[in-house]
Coordinates of N, CA and C in Angstrom, one line a residue:
M1 N 93.8 -3.4 174.0 CA 93.7 -4.9 174.1 C 92.2 -5.2 174.3
K2 N 91.6 -6.2 173.7 CA 90.2 -6.6 173.8 C 90.2 -7.6 175.0
S3 N 89.0 -7.5 175.7 CA 88.6 -8.3 176.8 C 87.8 -9.5 176.3
I4 N 88.4 -10.8 176.3 CA 87.8 -12.0 175.7 C 87.7 -12.9 176.8
M5 N 86.4 -13.4 177.0 CA 86.1 -14.4 178.0 C 85.9 -15.7 177.4
F6 N 86.4 -16.7 178.2 CA 86.1 -18.1 177.9 C 85.3 -18.6 178.9
I7 N 84.0 -18.9 178.4 CA 83.0 -19.3 179.5 C 82.2 -20.4 178.9
K8 N 81.3 -21.1 179.6 CA 80.4 -22.2 179.3 C 79.2 -21.4 178.5
A9 N 78.7 -22.0 177.4 CA 77.6 -21.6 176.8 C 76.4 -21.4 177.7
D10 N 76.2 -22.2 178.8 CA 75.1 -22.0 179.6 C 75.4 -21.0 180.8
Y11 N 76.3 -20.1 180.6 CA 76.7 -19.2 181.5 C 75.6 -18.2 181.9
G12 N 74.7 -17.9 181.0 CA 73.5 -17.0 181.4 C 73.7 -15.8 180.6
N13 N 73.2 -14.7 181.4 CA 73.3 -13.4 180.8 C 74.6 -12.8 180.7
L14 N 74.9 -12.2 179.4 CA 76.1 -11.5 179.3 C 75.8 -9.8 179.3
S15 N 74.6 -9.6 179.1 CA 74.2 -8.2 179.1 C 72.7 -8.1 179.3
K16 N 72.1 -6.9 179.2 CA 70.7 -6.9 179.3 C 69.8 -7.7 178.2
H17 N 70.4 -7.8 177.1 CA 69.6 -8.4 176.0 C 70.3 -9.6 175.4
F18 N 71.5 -10.1 175.9 CA 72.1 -11.2 175.3 C 72.5 -12.3 176.3
K19 N 72.4 -13.6 175.9 CA 72.6 -14.6 176.7 C 73.9 -15.3 176.0
A20 N 74.8 -16.0 176.8 CA 75.9 -16.6 176.2 C 75.4 -17.7 175.3
K21 N 74.4 -18.3 175.5 CA 73.9 -19.5 174.6 C 73.7 -19.0 173.2
E22 N 73.3 -17.7 173.1 CA 73.1 -17.1 171.6 C 74.2 -17.1 170.8
F23 N 75.5 -17.1 171.5 CA 76.7 -17.1 170.8 C 77.3 -18.5 170.5
Q24 N 76.7 -19.5 171.0 CA 77.2 -20.9 171.0 C 77.4 -21.3 169.6
C25 N 78.5 -22.1 169.3 CA 78.8 -22.5 168.1 C 77.7 -23.6 167.6
K26 N 77.3 -23.7 166.3 CA 76.4 -24.5 165.7 C 76.8 -25.9 165.9
D27 N 78.0 -26.4 166.3 CA 78.5 -27.7 166.6 C 78.1 -28.1 168.0
E28 N 77.5 -27.1 168.8 CA 77.1 -27.3 170.1 C 78.2 -27.6 171.2
N29 N 79.5 -27.1 170.9 CA 80.4 -27.1 171.9 C 80.1 -26.4 173.1
K30 N 80.4 -26.9 174.3 CA 79.9 -26.3 175.6 C 80.5 -25.1 176.0
Y31 N 81.6 -24.7 175.4 CA 82.4 -23.5 175.7 C 82.2 -22.5 174.5
I32 N 82.4 -21.3 174.9 CA 82.5 -20.3 173.9 C 83.6 -19.1 174.3
L33 N 84.1 -18.4 173.3 CA 85.0 -17.2 173.5 C 84.0 -16.1 173.2
I34 N 84.0 -15.1 173.9 CA 83.3 -13.8 173.6 C 83.9 -12.6 174.1
C35 N 83.9 -11.6 173.3 CA 84.6 -10.3 173.4 C 83.5 -9.5 174.0
K36 N 83.9 -8.7 175.1 CA 83.0 -7.8 175.9 C 82.8 -6.6 175.0
E37 N 83.8 -6.1 174.3 CA 83.5 -5.0 173.3 C 82.4 -5.3 172.3
L38 N 82.4 -6.5 171.8 CA 81.5 -7.0 170.9 C 79.9 -7.0 171.5
I39 N 79.9 -7.4 172.8 CA 78.5 -7.2 173.5 C 78.1 -5.9 173.5
T40 N 79.1 -5.1 173.9 CA 78.8 -3.5 174.0 C 78.3 -2.9 172.7
I41 N 78.9 -3.2 171.5 CA 78.3 -2.8 170.2 C 76.9 -3.3 170.0
L42 N 76.8 -4.6 170.1 CA 75.5 -5.3 169.9 C 74.3 -4.7 170.9
E43 N 74.7 -4.3 172.0 CA 73.7 -3.7 172.9 C 73.4 -2.5 172.4
T44 N 74.4 -1.5 172.0 CA 74.1 -0.3 171.3 C 73.2 -0.3 170.2
I45 N 73.4 -1.3 169.2 CA 72.7 -1.5 168.0 C 71.2 -1.9 168.5
R46 N 71.1 -2.8 169.4 CA 69.7 -3.2 170.0 C 69.0 -2.0 170.6
E47 N 69.7 -1.2 171.3 CA 69.0 -0.1 171.9 C 68.5 1.0 170.9
H48 N 69.5 1.2 169.8 CA 69.1 2.2 168.9 C 68.0 1.9 168.0
F49 N 67.8 0.5 167.6 CA 66.7 0.2 166.8 C 65.4 -0.3 167.6
N50 N 65.7 -0.4 169.0 CA 64.6 -0.8 169.9 C 63.9 -2.1 169.3
A51 N 64.8 -3.1 168.8 CA 64.2 -4.3 168.2 C 65.3 -5.5 168.6
P52 N 64.6 -6.7 168.6 CA 65.5 -7.8 168.8 C 66.6 -8.0 167.9
V53 N 67.8 -8.4 168.4 CA 68.9 -8.7 167.5 C 69.2 -10.2 167.6
K54 N 69.1 -10.9 166.4 CA 69.2 -12.3 166.4 C 70.6 -12.6 165.9
I55 N 71.3 -13.4 166.8 CA 72.7 -13.9 166.4 C 72.6 -15.1 165.5
N56 N 73.0 -14.9 164.2 CA 72.9 -16.1 163.3 C 74.1 -16.9 163.5
S57 N 75.3 -16.1 163.7 CA 76.4 -17.0 163.9 C 77.4 -16.2 164.9
G58 N 77.8 -16.7 165.9 CA 78.7 -15.9 167.0 C 79.9 -16.6 167.1
Y59 N 80.2 -17.3 168.1 CA 81.5 -18.0 168.2 C 81.4 -19.2 167.3
R60 N 82.6 -19.4 166.7 CA 82.8 -20.7 165.9 C 84.1 -21.5 166.3
T61 N 83.9 -22.7 166.5 CA 85.2 -23.5 166.7 C 85.9 -23.6 165.4
P62 N 87.1 -23.8 165.4 CA 88.0 -23.9 164.2 C 87.4 -24.9 163.1
S63 N 87.0 -26.0 163.8 CA 86.5 -27.2 162.9 C 85.2 -26.7 162.2
W64 N 84.2 -26.1 163.0 CA 83.0 -25.7 162.5 C 83.3 -24.6 161.5
N65 N 84.1 -23.7 161.8 CA 84.6 -22.5 160.8 C 85.0 -23.2 159.4
N66 N 85.8 -24.1 159.5 CA 86.2 -24.9 158.3 C 85.1 -25.5 157.6
K67 N 84.2 -26.1 158.3 CA 83.1 -26.9 157.6 C 82.1 -25.9 157.0
V68 N 82.0 -24.6 157.5 CA 81.2 -23.7 156.8 C 81.8 -22.8 155.9
N69 N 83.2 -23.1 155.5 CA 84.0 -22.4 154.7 C 84.3 -20.9 155.1
G70 N 84.4 -20.8 156.4 CA 84.7 -19.4 157.1 C 86.0 -18.9 156.6
A71 N 86.4 -17.7 156.8 CA 87.7 -17.1 156.6 C 88.7 -18.0 157.5
P72 N 89.9 -18.2 156.9 CA 90.8 -19.0 157.7 C 91.3 -18.3 159.0
N73 N 91.3 -17.0 159.1 CA 91.5 -16.4 160.3 C 90.4 -15.6 160.9
S74 N 89.3 -16.3 160.8 CA 88.0 -15.7 161.2 C 87.9 -15.1 162.7
Y75 N 87.3 -13.9 162.7 CA 87.0 -13.4 164.1 C 85.9 -14.0 164.8
H76 N 85.2 -14.8 164.1 CA 84.2 -15.6 164.9 C 85.0 -16.6 165.7
C77 N 86.1 -17.2 165.3 CA 86.9 -18.2 166.1 C 87.6 -17.5 167.2
K78 N 87.7 -16.1 167.4 CA 88.4 -15.4 168.3 C 87.3 -14.9 169.3
G79 N 86.0 -15.2 169.0 CA 84.9 -14.5 169.9 C 84.6 -13.0 169.6
M80 N 85.2 -12.5 168.5 CA 85.2 -11.1 168.3 C 84.1 -10.8 167.2
A81 N 83.3 -11.7 166.7 CA 82.3 -11.4 165.6 C 81.1 -12.1 165.8
A82 N 80.1 -11.4 165.1 CA 78.6 -11.9 165.2 C 78.1 -11.5 163.8
D83 N 77.3 -12.5 163.3 CA 76.4 -12.2 162.1 C 75.0 -12.0 162.7
I84 N 74.4 -10.7 162.4 CA 73.2 -10.5 163.1 C 72.2 -10.0 162.1
I85 N 70.9 -10.2 162.6 CA 69.6 -9.6 161.9 C 69.0 -9.0 163.0
V86 N 68.5 -7.7 162.6 CA 67.9 -6.8 163.5 C 66.4 -6.9 163.0
K87 N 65.5 -7.3 163.9 CA 64.0 -7.7 163.5 C 63.4 -6.2 162.9
G88 N 62.9 -6.4 161.6 CA 62.2 -5.2 161.2 C 63.2 -4.2 160.4
H89 N 64.4 -4.5 160.2 CA 65.4 -3.5 159.7 C 66.3 -4.3 158.7
S90 N 66.7 -3.6 157.6 CA 67.5 -4.1 156.4 C 68.8 -4.3 157.0
S91 N 69.6 -5.2 156.4 CA 71.1 -5.4 156.6 C 71.7 -4.0 156.3
Q92 N 71.2 -3.2 155.3 CA 71.7 -2.0 154.9 C 71.7 -0.9 156.1
E93 N 70.4 -0.9 156.7 CA 70.2 0.0 157.8 C 71.0 -0.2 158.9
V94 N 71.2 -1.6 159.2 CA 72.0 -2.1 160.4 C 73.5 -1.7 160.1
A95 N 74.0 -2.0 158.9 CA 75.5 -1.6 158.5 C 75.7 -0.2 158.6
K96 N 74.8 0.6 158.1 CA 74.8 2.1 158.1 C 75.0 2.6 159.5
Y97 N 74.1 2.2 160.4 CA 74.2 2.6 161.8 C 75.5 2.2 162.5
A98 N 75.8 0.9 162.3 CA 77.1 0.3 162.9 C 78.3 1.2 162.5
N99 N 78.2 1.5 161.2 CA 79.4 2.5 160.7 C 79.4 3.8 161.4
S100 N 78.4 4.3 161.7 CA 78.2 5.6 162.4 C 78.7 5.4 163.8
I101 N 78.8 4.3 164.5 CA 79.2 4.3 165.9 C 80.6 3.5 166.1
M102 N 81.0 3.0 165.1 CA 82.2 2.2 165.2 C 83.4 2.9 164.3
E103 N 84.5 3.3 165.0 CA 85.5 3.9 164.3 C 86.5 2.8 163.7
Q104 N 86.6 1.7 164.4 CA 87.4 0.5 164.2 C 86.5 -0.5 164.0
G105 N 87.0 -1.8 163.7 CA 86.2 -3.0 163.5 C 85.8 -3.2 162.2
G106 N 85.2 -4.4 162.0 CA 84.7 -4.8 160.7 C 83.2 -4.7 160.6
I107 N 82.7 -4.3 159.5 CA 81.3 -4.3 159.1 C 81.3 -4.8 157.7
I108 N 80.5 -6.0 157.5 CA 80.2 -6.3 156.3 C 78.8 -6.6 156.0
K109 N 78.2 -5.9 155.1 CA 76.8 -6.0 154.6 C 76.5 -7.2 153.7
Y110 N 75.8 -8.1 154.1 CA 75.3 -9.2 153.2 C 73.8 -8.9 152.9
T111 N 73.2 -9.7 152.0 CA 71.9 -9.5 151.5 C 70.9 -9.5 152.8
N112 N 71.1 -10.7 153.5 CA 70.1 -10.8 154.7 C 70.6 -10.8 156.1
F113 N 71.9 -10.4 156.2 CA 72.4 -10.2 157.5 C 73.6 -9.2 157.5
T114 N 74.1 -8.8 158.7 CA 75.2 -7.9 158.9 C 76.2 -8.5 159.8
H115 N 77.5 -8.6 159.3 CA 78.7 -9.0 160.0 C 79.1 -7.9 160.8
I116 N 79.4 -8.1 162.1 CA 80.0 -7.1 162.9 C 81.2 -7.7 163.6
D117 N 82.3 -7.1 163.6 CA 83.4 -7.7 164.4 C 84.2 -6.3 165.0
V118 N 85.0 -6.8 166.2 CA 85.7 -5.8 166.7 C 87.2 -5.8 166.7
R119 N 87.6 -6.0 165.4 CA 89.1 -6.1 165.2 C 89.6 -4.7 165.4
E120 N 91.0 -4.6 165.5 CA 91.7 -3.4 165.8 C 91.6 -2.4 164.7
E121 N 91.7 -2.8 163.5 CA 91.6 -1.9 162.3 C 90.2 -1.7 161.8
K122 N 90.0 -0.8 160.9 CA 88.8 -0.5 160.2 C 88.7 -1.3 159.0
Y123 N 87.5 -2.0 158.8 CA 87.2 -2.8 157.6 C 85.8 -2.5 157.3
R124 N 85.5 -2.3 156.0 CA 84.1 -2.1 155.6 C 83.9 -2.8 154.2
K125 N 82.8 -3.5 154.1 CA 82.4 -4.1 152.8 C 81.0 -4.0 152.5
G126 N 80.5 -3.4 151.5 CA 79.3 -3.2 151.2 C 78.4 -2.3 152.0
V127 N 79.1 -1.4 152.7 CA 78.5 -0.4 153.6 C 78.5 1.0 152.9

């Protein structure tokens, strides 16, 4: 079972390199859902590449997810997904490394970013 927190976006630090605000929905909702296991994976990626990880999209409210044509049952709405860019590294490099450390969860390689989620089953696209 995943550990998901319901917190204010101004909560502060979630880990060594990530703040809650980085995962805030683009609609500026004051609250977020965030999964502790996702933060652990992102920290591992950050440490491996020794480079900043930018969160393009973290938590999404259902209304924002609909506005951006997100998947109807998006893991972003559950606080279990992030679209990331690792400074100085391609989405292919990031996806390949994520695949090497994640037995479960979703990894989707896009041209300019990598989607990481901590779903229970294994899902890969473009990796």
